[in-house]
Amino acid sequence: MNTYDVLWQRILAELETTFSEDIFQEVFEPLKSTHKYANDHVYVIVPSEFIKNRINRLYLGKINTLAQKFNQAPIRFKFVTASEMIPEETLISPERNLSLKYRPGNLNATYTFDNFVVGKSNMFAFRMAMKVADQPGAVANPLYIFGDVGLGKTHLMQAIGNYILDQDINKKVLYVKADGFIEDFANLLKKERMEDFNAKYREIDVLLVDDIQIMGGATKTQMEFFKLFDYLYQANKQIVITSDKPASELKNIMTRLTSRFEVGLTVDIQVPDLEHRIEILKRKLASESSDIHDIPNNVLEFIASSFVTNIRELEGALKRVLFYCLTNNLDMTVETVNEALEPLLKTKRKSDSLNENNYDRIQSIVSDFYGITLDDLVGKKRHSKYILPRHIAMYIIKLRYNIPYKTIGSLFGDRDHSTVLAACEKIDNDLKQDAALKIAVDTIIKKIDAFNRK
Ligand code: ADP
Ligand code: MG
């Protein structure tokens, strides 16, 4: 530990006695170490814009006062998200043998750190995954990765496993999808072969559980998983979990488990921006065993602009384009590519416009319910008479369509990710305590459903 880490630990210890356990766990627990020191500032990387704003608004003064108290020289703390730090660490990638596609423990050898393209949307997740892979069990346990579908959670998780095996082929890494775990547990009950189950799940060094949200509702499986989790955790074995949502938002998963997930480090993966998507296309193109290795920039841009929210779809589009142009012996132009992608784009347009109508509809049902205009609902007025309905509409859209916070922000006069996130969290919390609010939201949702059935 360097001096600044020591200072930070001291401050953390003090904060722990000052704040409630909830706040401490949620806000400070993940911030185990400092990132760098420059110009009298100690930098600490926080997992999200939301946490950053929260610290800056509520706790920064206190932290800096403590820093003054504990440190002789003047020093201040700065909390930043990973994307605000300029990439500086160059990562070592070990030589590996790619001839085997599948490796021990169900790992797919093609998912590695070197072919994971890093950008703002996944930088922090990537760095933390690298750290965990470098020192399993020692950095963050569990590592909890969440994000929307097709954004690289499975890839990153398996990259951790592959990296660990590259360092030490004797390590026992087990990758399992949550439904695979449910199945194994069901078989265990049928055959009562506890030894087999334990041999598979306990005698390992690293456990990777993909798509934990699938365990929602499977109570008995969750209890068994809870036991396993504690067993491995106590033994200091690394656990990595992925999910489509933060642990606190998981549905029908016992809090005993979700609170365990939160003791480690949570990282999220967001939608990549255009530049990042173009870079992904370029890297995929370079690794494709096709004759085409060069696609004009405007064509890449066209593909990247058409597939925004899902990297799997983006890859699919590229494959389709390559195949189409090769088999028909065509040049890569925006026109030919447009032709090649037309069937995909057509279905996308259909579902996009359906969804857009639905977002509009939610907004108008909410504004009707509260007797305000649609303009005021999405506008900038800060009166509580507008704010509550605005927040409710954001919350319902997130709940129903689970689209990125940023996209929701764009439906409400270009508000940013953290504003929408805070609004959704607020409503979610308030609903637990405020019966009148719950009745209002339930009524609105019923109206929306009634409309959708027409
Ligand atoms: P998720 O598990 O989040 O649904 P996956 O990990 O299955 O997503 O990723 C979908 C596809 O996109 C995979 O083929 C994966 O290799 C690719 N992919 C995702 N993120 C990246 C990235 N940052 N760089 C390169 N490929 C990526
Ligand atoms: Mg996945």
Coordinates of C-alpha atoms and ligand atoms in Angstrom, one line a residue:
M1 CA 0.0 0.0 0.0
N2 CA 1.3 3.5 -0.8
T3 CA 0.9 6.5 1.5
Y4 CA -2.2 7.6 -0.2
D5 CA -3.8 4.3 0.1
V6 CA -3.0 4.3 3.8
L7 CA -4.5 7.8 4.1
W8 CA -7.6 6.7 2.2
Q9 CA -8.0 3.6 4.5
R10 CA -7.8 5.9 7.5
I11 CA -10.5 8.2 6.1
L12 CA -12.6 5.2 5.2
A13 CA -12.4 3.8 8.7
E14 CA -13.6 7.2 10.0
L15 CA -16.4 7.4 7.5
E16 CA -17.5 3.9 8.4
T17 CA -18.2 5.1 11.9
T18 CA -19.9 8.2 10.7
F19 CA -22.3 6.9 8.1
S20 CA -25.0 4.2 8.3
E21 CA -24.0 0.8 7.2
D22 CA -26.2 1.1 4.1
I23 CA -24.6 4.3 2.8
F24 CA -21.1 3.0 3.6
Q25 CA -21.6 -0.3 1.8
E26 CA -23.2 1.3 -1.2
V27 CA -21.0 4.3 -1.7
F28 CA -17.6 3.7 -0.1
E29 CA -17.1 0.0 0.2
P30 CA -16.3 -0.5 -3.5
L31 CA -13.6 2.3 -3.3
K32 CA -10.9 0.2 -1.9
S33 CA -7.8 2.0 -3.2
T34 CA -6.6 5.2 -4.7
H35 CA -5.7 5.5 -8.3
K36 CA -3.1 8.1 -8.6
Y37 CA -1.7 11.3 -7.0
A38 CA -1.1 14.4 -9.0
N39 CA -1.0 18.2 -8.2
D40 CA -2.0 17.8 -4.6
H41 CA -4.9 15.7 -5.5
V42 CA -5.5 12.0 -4.8
Y43 CA -7.7 10.4 -7.4
V44 CA -10.1 7.7 -6.6
I45 CA -12.0 5.9 -9.3
V46 CA -15.7 5.4 -8.7
P47 CA -17.9 2.8 -10.5
S48 CA -20.5 5.2 -11.8
E49 CA -21.4 8.8 -12.6
F50 CA -24.2 8.4 -10.1
I51 CA -21.9 7.5 -7.2
K52 CA -19.5 10.3 -8.3
N53 CA -22.2 12.9 -8.1
R54 CA -23.4 11.6 -4.8
I55 CA -20.0 11.8 -3.2
N56 CA -19.3 15.2 -4.7
R57 CA -22.6 16.6 -3.5
L58 CA -22.9 15.0 -0.1
Y59 CA -19.6 13.7 1.2
L60 CA -16.6 15.5 -0.4
G61 CA -16.4 18.2 2.2
K62 CA -16.2 15.7 5.0
I63 CA -13.6 13.7 3.2
N64 CA -11.4 16.7 2.5
T65 CA -11.6 17.8 6.1
L66 CA -10.5 14.4 7.2
A67 CA -7.7 14.4 4.7
Q68 CA -6.5 17.7 6.2
K69 CA -6.7 16.3 9.6
F70 CA -4.7 13.1 8.9
N71 CA -2.2 14.5 6.5
Q72 CA 0.4 17.2 7.2
A73 CA 0.7 18.6 3.7
P74 CA -2.4 20.0 2.1
I75 CA -4.2 17.4 0.0
R76 CA -7.6 17.0 -1.6
F77 CA -9.5 14.1 -2.9
K78 CA -11.0 13.9 -6.4
F79 CA -13.5 11.3 -7.4
V80 CA -13.7 10.4 -11.0
T81 CA -15.2 7.7 -13.2
A82 CA -12.8 5.5 -15.2
S83 CA -13.7 7.1 -18.4
E84 CA -12.4 10.4 -17.2
M85 CA -8.9 9.1 -16.5
I86 CA -6.7 8.9 -19.5
P87 CA -5.7 5.3 -20.2
E88 CA -2.2 4.9 -19.0
E89 CA -1.6 1.3 -18.0
T90 CA -0.6 -0.8 -20.9
L91 CA -1.7 -4.3 -20.4
I92 CA 0.4 -7.4 -20.8
S93 CA -1.1 -10.1 -22.9
P94 CA 0.5 -13.5 -22.5
E95 CA 1.0 -15.7 -25.5
R96 CA -1.7 -18.2 -25.8
N97 CA -2.5 -21.2 -27.8
L98 CA -5.7 -20.5 -29.7
S99 CA -5.9 -23.9 -31.5
L100 CA -8.2 -25.3 -28.8
K101 CA -11.5 -23.4 -28.9
Y102 CA -12.8 -24.9 -25.7
R103 CA -10.7 -25.1 -22.6
P104 CA -11.2 -26.7 -19.2
G105 CA -14.1 -25.6 -17.1
N106 CA -16.4 -24.8 -20.1
L107 CA -14.4 -21.8 -21.1
N108 CA -14.5 -20.5 -24.7
A109 CA -10.9 -19.7 -25.6
T110 CA -12.0 -17.1 -28.1
Y111 CA -13.1 -14.7 -25.3
T112 CA -9.9 -13.0 -24.3
F113 CA -8.8 -9.6 -22.9
D114 CA -6.7 -8.9 -26.1
N115 CA -9.7 -9.1 -28.4
F116 CA -12.0 -7.1 -26.1
V117 CA -12.1 -3.6 -27.5
V118 CA -11.9 -1.0 -24.7
G119 CA -13.7 2.3 -24.8
K120 CA -15.4 4.7 -22.4
S121 CA -18.4 2.4 -21.9
N122 CA -16.5 -0.6 -20.6
M123 CA -13.1 0.8 -19.5
F124 CA -13.7 0.5 -15.7
A125 CA -15.2 -2.9 -16.0
F126 CA -12.2 -4.0 -18.2
R127 CA -9.6 -2.7 -15.8
M128 CA -11.2 -4.3 -12.8
A129 CA -11.6 -7.5 -14.6
M130 CA -7.9 -7.4 -15.5
K131 CA -7.0 -6.8 -11.8
V132 CA -9.2 -9.6 -10.6
A133 CA -7.7 -12.0 -13.2
D134 CA -4.2 -10.9 -12.1
Q135 CA -4.9 -11.6 -8.4
P136 CA -7.9 -13.8 -8.1
G137 CA -9.5 -13.6 -4.6
A138 CA -7.4 -10.7 -3.6
V139 CA -8.8 -7.6 -5.3
A140 CA -12.6 -7.7 -5.3
N141 CA -14.8 -10.5 -4.4
P142 CA -17.2 -11.1 -5.9
L143 CA -16.8 -9.0 -9.0
Y144 CA -20.3 -8.2 -10.2
I145 CA -20.6 -7.2 -13.8
F146 CA -23.9 -5.9 -15.1
G147 CA -25.2 -4.4 -18.4
D148 CA -27.7 -4.8 -21.1
V149 CA -27.7 -7.8 -23.5
G150 CA -25.0 -8.1 -26.1
L151 CA -22.5 -5.6 -24.5
G152 CA -19.8 -8.1 -23.6
K153 CA -20.5 -9.4 -20.1
T154 CA -19.9 -13.0 -21.0
H155 CA -16.8 -12.1 -23.0
L156 CA -15.3 -10.2 -20.1
M157 CA -16.1 -12.8 -17.6
Q158 CA -14.6 -15.6 -19.7
A159 CA -11.6 -13.5 -20.4
I160 CA -10.9 -13.5 -16.7
G161 CA -11.1 -17.3 -16.6
N162 CA -8.9 -17.7 -19.7
Y163 CA -6.3 -15.3 -18.4
I164 CA -6.1 -17.2 -15.1
L165 CA -5.6 -20.4 -16.9
D166 CA -2.9 -18.8 -19.1
Q167 CA -1.0 -17.9 -15.9
D168 CA -1.5 -21.3 -14.3
I169 CA -3.0 -24.2 -16.2
N170 CA -3.5 -26.1 -13.0
K171 CA -6.0 -23.6 -11.7
K172 CA -9.6 -24.9 -11.6
V173 CA -11.8 -22.4 -13.3
L174 CA -15.5 -23.2 -13.7
Y175 CA -17.8 -21.2 -15.9
V176 CA -21.5 -21.9 -15.5
K177 CA -24.7 -20.1 -16.7
A178 CA -27.2 -19.7 -13.9
D179 CA -29.6 -22.0 -15.7
G180 CA -26.9 -24.7 -15.8
F181 CA -26.5 -24.3 -12.1
I182 CA -30.3 -24.7 -11.6
E183 CA -30.2 -27.8 -13.7
D184 CA -27.3 -29.3 -11.8
F185 CA -29.1 -28.6 -8.6
A186 CA -32.3 -30.2 -9.8
N187 CA -30.4 -33.3 -10.8
L188 CA -28.7 -33.4 -7.5
L189 CA -32.1 -33.5 -5.8
K190 CA -33.3 -36.3 -8.1
K191 CA -30.2 -38.5 -7.6
E192 CA -29.1 -37.3 -4.2
R193 CA -25.5 -37.2 -5.4
M194 CA -24.2 -34.5 -3.1
E195 CA -20.6 -35.6 -3.6
D196 CA -20.8 -35.1 -7.4
F197 CA -22.3 -31.7 -7.0
N198 CA -19.7 -30.7 -4.4
A199 CA -16.9 -32.1 -6.4
K200 CA -18.0 -30.0 -9.4
Y201 CA -18.6 -26.8 -7.5
R202 CA -16.5 -26.8 -4.4
E203 CA -13.2 -28.1 -5.6
I204 CA -12.4 -25.1 -7.7
D205 CA -10.4 -21.9 -7.5
V206 CA -12.6 -19.6 -9.6
L207 CA -16.3 -19.6 -10.1
L208 CA -17.9 -17.7 -13.0
V209 CA -21.7 -17.5 -12.9
D210 CA -23.3 -15.9 -15.9
D211 CA -26.7 -14.3 -16.0
I212 CA -27.6 -14.6 -12.3
Q213 CA -30.9 -12.9 -12.9
I214 CA -32.1 -16.3 -14.3
M215 CA -32.0 -17.6 -10.8
G216 CA -34.9 -15.3 -9.9
G217 CA -37.7 -17.3 -8.2
A218 CA -35.7 -20.5 -8.0
T219 CA -35.6 -20.3 -4.2
K220 CA -34.1 -23.7 -3.4
T221 CA -31.4 -23.3 -5.9
Q222 CA -30.7 -19.9 -4.4
M223 CA -30.3 -21.4 -1.0
E224 CA -27.8 -23.9 -2.3
F225 CA -26.0 -21.2 -4.2
F226 CA -25.8 -19.2 -1.1
K227 CA -24.1 -22.0 0.7
L228 CA -21.7 -22.5 -2.1
F229 CA -21.0 -18.8 -2.3
D230 CA -20.1 -18.6 1.4
Y231 CA -18.0 -21.7 1.2
L232 CA -15.9 -20.3 -1.7
Y233 CA -15.8 -16.8 -0.3
Q234 CA -14.6 -18.0 3.0
A235 CA -11.9 -20.0 1.2
N236 CA -10.9 -16.8 -0.6
K237 CA -11.8 -18.2 -4.0
Q238 CA -12.6 -15.7 -6.7
I239 CA -16.3 -15.4 -7.7
V240 CA -17.4 -13.4 -10.7
I241 CA -21.1 -12.8 -11.4
T242 CA -22.8 -11.2 -14.4
S243 CA -26.3 -9.9 -14.6
D244 CA -28.6 -7.7 -16.6
K245 CA -29.1 -5.4 -13.7
P246 CA -27.5 -4.1 -10.5
A247 CA -27.8 -6.5 -7.5
S248 CA -30.2 -4.2 -5.7
E249 CA -32.6 -4.4 -8.7
L250 CA -32.7 -8.2 -9.1
K251 CA -36.2 -9.5 -8.9
N252 CA -37.0 -12.5 -6.7
I253 CA -33.5 -13.1 -5.5
M254 CA -33.2 -13.3 -1.8
T255 CA -31.6 -10.3 -0.1
R256 CA -29.3 -12.6 1.7
L257 CA -27.7 -13.2 -1.7
T258 CA -27.9 -9.8 -3.3
S259 CA -26.3 -8.2 -0.2
R260 CA -23.4 -10.7 -0.6
F261 CA -23.0 -9.6 -4.2
E262 CA -22.6 -6.1 -3.1
V263 CA -19.8 -6.7 -0.7
G264 CA -17.3 -7.0 -3.6
L265 CA -17.1 -4.6 -6.5
T266 CA -19.8 -3.8 -9.0
V267 CA -18.9 -2.6 -12.5
D268 CA -21.2 -1.9 -15.4
I269 CA -20.9 -1.9 -19.1
Q270 CA -22.7 0.7 -21.1
V271 CA -23.6 1.1 -24.7
P272 CA -20.4 1.9 -26.8
D273 CA -20.3 5.2 -28.6
L274 CA -20.0 5.5 -32.4
E275 CA -16.2 5.7 -32.4
H276 CA -16.0 2.6 -30.2
R277 CA -18.3 0.7 -32.4
I278 CA -16.3 1.5 -35.4
E279 CA -13.2 0.3 -33.6
I280 CA -14.9 -2.9 -32.7
L281 CA -15.8 -3.4 -36.4
K282 CA -12.3 -2.8 -37.5
R283 CA -10.9 -5.3 -35.0
K284 CA -13.5 -8.0 -36.0
L285 CA -12.7 -7.4 -39.6
A286 CA -9.0 -7.9 -39.0
S287 CA -9.7 -11.2 -37.3
E288 CA -12.2 -12.5 -39.8
S289 CA -10.7 -15.2 -42.1
S290 CA -12.3 -13.5 -45.1
D291 CA -10.6 -12.0 -48.2
I292 CA -11.9 -8.6 -47.3
H293 CA -9.7 -6.8 -44.8
D294 CA -10.4 -3.3 -45.8
I295 CA -13.8 -1.6 -45.7
P296 CA -14.1 2.1 -46.6
N297 CA -14.6 4.3 -43.5
N298 CA -18.0 5.7 -44.6
V299 CA -19.2 2.1 -44.9
L300 CA -18.0 1.2 -41.4
E301 CA -19.6 4.3 -40.1
F302 CA -22.9 3.3 -41.9
I303 CA -22.9 -0.1 -40.2
A304 CA -21.9 1.2 -36.8
S305 CA -24.6 3.9 -37.0
S306 CA -27.2 1.3 -37.8
F307 CA -26.5 -1.0 -34.9
V308 CA -26.2 0.9 -31.7
T309 CA -27.2 -1.0 -28.6
N310 CA -25.9 -4.5 -29.1
I311 CA -22.5 -5.6 -30.1
R312 CA -23.7 -9.1 -31.0
E313 CA -26.0 -7.5 -33.6
L314 CA -23.2 -5.3 -34.8
E315 CA -21.0 -8.4 -35.4
G316 CA -23.8 -10.2 -37.1
A317 CA -24.3 -7.2 -39.4
L318 CA -20.6 -7.2 -40.4
K319 CA -20.6 -11.0 -41.1
R320 CA -23.7 -10.6 -43.3
V321 CA -22.1 -7.7 -45.2
L322 CA -19.0 -9.7 -45.9
F323 CA -20.9 -12.7 -47.0
Y324 CA -23.2 -10.7 -49.3
C325 CA -20.4 -8.8 -51.0
L326 CA -18.2 -11.8 -51.4
T327 CA -20.8 -14.2 -52.8
N328 CA -22.2 -11.6 -55.2
N329 CA -18.8 -10.2 -56.0
L330 CA -19.8 -6.7 -55.2
D331 CA -17.7 -3.7 -54.0
M332 CA -18.2 -2.4 -50.5
T333 CA -20.2 0.7 -50.8
V334 CA -22.9 2.2 -48.7
E335 CA -25.5 1.2 -51.3
T336 CA -24.5 -2.5 -51.4
V337 CA -24.1 -2.7 -47.7
N338 CA -27.5 -1.1 -47.3
E339 CA -28.9 -3.8 -49.6
A340 CA -27.2 -6.5 -47.6
L341 CA -28.5 -5.2 -44.3
E342 CA -32.0 -4.3 -45.6
P343 CA -33.8 -7.4 -44.0
L344 CA -32.1 -6.7 -40.6
L345 CA -32.8 -3.0 -40.8
K346 CA -36.4 -3.5 -41.7
T347 CA -37.2 -5.6 -38.6
K348 CA -35.2 -3.2 -36.5
R349 CA -37.1 -0.2 -37.8
K350 CA -40.3 -1.9 -37.1
S351 CA -39.5 -2.7 -33.5
D352 CA -37.9 0.7 -32.9
S353 CA -40.9 2.5 -34.1
L354 CA -43.3 0.3 -32.1
N355 CA -41.2 1.0 -29.1
E356 CA -41.0 4.7 -29.8
N357 CA -44.8 4.8 -30.0
N358 CA -44.9 3.0 -26.7
Y359 CA -42.6 5.5 -25.0
D360 CA -44.7 8.3 -26.3
R361 CA -47.8 6.5 -25.0
I362 CA -46.3 6.1 -21.5
Q363 CA -45.4 9.7 -21.4
S364 CA -48.9 10.9 -22.4
I365 CA -50.7 8.5 -20.1
V366 CA -48.5 9.8 -17.2
S367 CA -49.1 13.5 -18.1
D368 CA -52.8 12.9 -18.4
F369 CA -52.9 11.2 -15.1
Y370 CA -51.3 14.2 -13.4
G371 CA -53.1 16.8 -15.5
I372 CA -50.0 18.4 -17.0
T373 CA -48.9 18.8 -20.6
L374 CA -46.6 16.5 -22.4
D375 CA -44.2 19.5 -22.9
D376 CA -44.0 20.1 -19.2
L377 CA -43.5 16.4 -18.6
V378 CA -40.4 16.3 -20.7
G379 CA -39.4 19.9 -20.2
K380 CA -37.1 21.7 -17.8
K381 CA -39.5 23.1 -15.2
R382 CA -38.4 22.2 -11.7
H383 CA -41.7 22.4 -9.9
S384 CA -42.6 19.3 -7.9
K385 CA -45.8 19.1 -9.8
Y386 CA -43.8 18.3 -12.9
I387 CA -40.8 16.5 -11.3
L388 CA -42.7 13.6 -9.8
P389 CA -44.6 12.7 -13.0
R390 CA -41.4 13.1 -15.0
H391 CA -39.6 10.7 -12.6
I392 CA -42.5 8.2 -12.7
A393 CA -42.5 8.2 -16.5
M394 CA -38.8 7.5 -16.6
Y395 CA -39.1 4.8 -14.1
I396 CA -41.9 3.0 -16.0
I397 CA -40.0 3.2 -19.3
K398 CA -37.0 1.6 -17.6
L399 CA -39.1 -1.0 -15.9
R400 CA -40.9 -2.0 -19.1
Y401 CA -38.2 -1.7 -21.8
N402 CA -35.0 -1.8 -19.8
I403 CA -33.3 0.5 -22.4
P404 CA -30.2 2.4 -21.4
Y405 CA -30.6 5.3 -19.0
K406 CA -29.0 7.5 -21.6
T407 CA -31.7 6.6 -24.2
I408 CA -34.4 7.4 -21.7
G409 CA -32.7 10.7 -21.0
S410 CA -33.0 11.5 -24.8
L411 CA -36.7 11.0 -24.5
F412 CA -36.9 13.7 -21.8
G413 CA -35.2 16.7 -23.4
D414 CA -31.7 15.2 -23.5
R415 CA -31.2 14.6 -19.8
D416 CA -28.1 12.7 -18.9
H417 CA -27.6 9.1 -17.8
S418 CA -27.1 10.0 -14.1
T419 CA -30.2 12.1 -13.8
V420 CA -32.4 9.3 -15.1
L421 CA -30.6 6.7 -13.0
A422 CA -31.2 8.9 -9.9
A423 CA -34.8 9.4 -10.8
C424 CA -35.4 5.7 -11.3
E425 CA -33.7 4.8 -8.0
K426 CA -35.6 7.4 -6.2
I427 CA -39.0 6.1 -7.4
D428 CA -37.9 2.6 -6.7
N429 CA -37.1 3.5 -3.1
D430 CA -40.1 5.7 -2.5
L431 CA -42.4 2.9 -3.7
K432 CA -41.3 0.8 -0.8
Q433 CA -42.4 3.4 1.7
D434 CA -45.1 5.5 0.1
A435 CA -48.4 3.6 -0.3
A436 CA -50.1 6.5 -2.2
L437 CA -47.3 6.6 -4.7
K438 CA -47.5 2.8 -5.2
I439 CA -51.3 3.1 -5.9
A440 CA -50.6 5.9 -8.4
V441 CA -47.9 4.0 -10.2
D442 CA -49.9 0.7 -10.3
T443 CA -52.9 2.6 -11.7
I444 CA -50.8 4.2 -14.4
I445 CA -49.3 0.8 -15.3
K446 CA -52.8 -0.7 -15.5
K447 CA -53.8 2.1 -17.9
I448 CA -50.8 1.4 -20.1
D449 CA -51.6 -2.3 -20.2
A450 CA -55.2 -1.6 -21.0
F451 CA -54.0 0.5 -23.9
N452 CA -51.7 -2.1 -25.1
R453 CA -54.4 -4.7 -25.2
K454 CA -56.6 -2.6 -27.4
Ligands
ADP1 P1 -23.5 -10.3 -23.1 O1 -23.0 -11.4 -22.3 O2 -23.3 -9.0 -22.3 O3 -24.9 -10.4 -23.6 P2 -21.4 -11.1 -24.9 O4 -20.3 -11.1 -24.0 O5 -22.1 -12.4 -25.3 O6 -22.6 -10.1 -24.3 O7 -21.0 -10.3 -26.2 C1 -21.8 -10.4 -27.4 C2 -20.8 -10.4 -28.6 O8 -20.1 -9.2 -28.7 C3 -19.7 -11.5 -28.3 O9 -19.4 -12.1 -29.6 C4 -18.5 -10.6 -27.9 O10 -17.3 -11.2 -28.3 C5 -18.7 -9.3 -28.6 N1 -18.2 -8.2 -27.8 C6 -18.9 -7.6 -26.7 N2 -18.1 -6.6 -26.3 C7 -17.0 -6.5 -27.0 C8 -15.8 -5.7 -27.0 N3 -15.7 -4.7 -26.1 N4 -14.9 -5.9 -27.9 C9 -15.0 -6.9 -28.8 N5 -16.1 -7.7 -28.8 C10 -17.1 -7.6 -28.0
MG2 MG -24.0 -13.2 -21.8

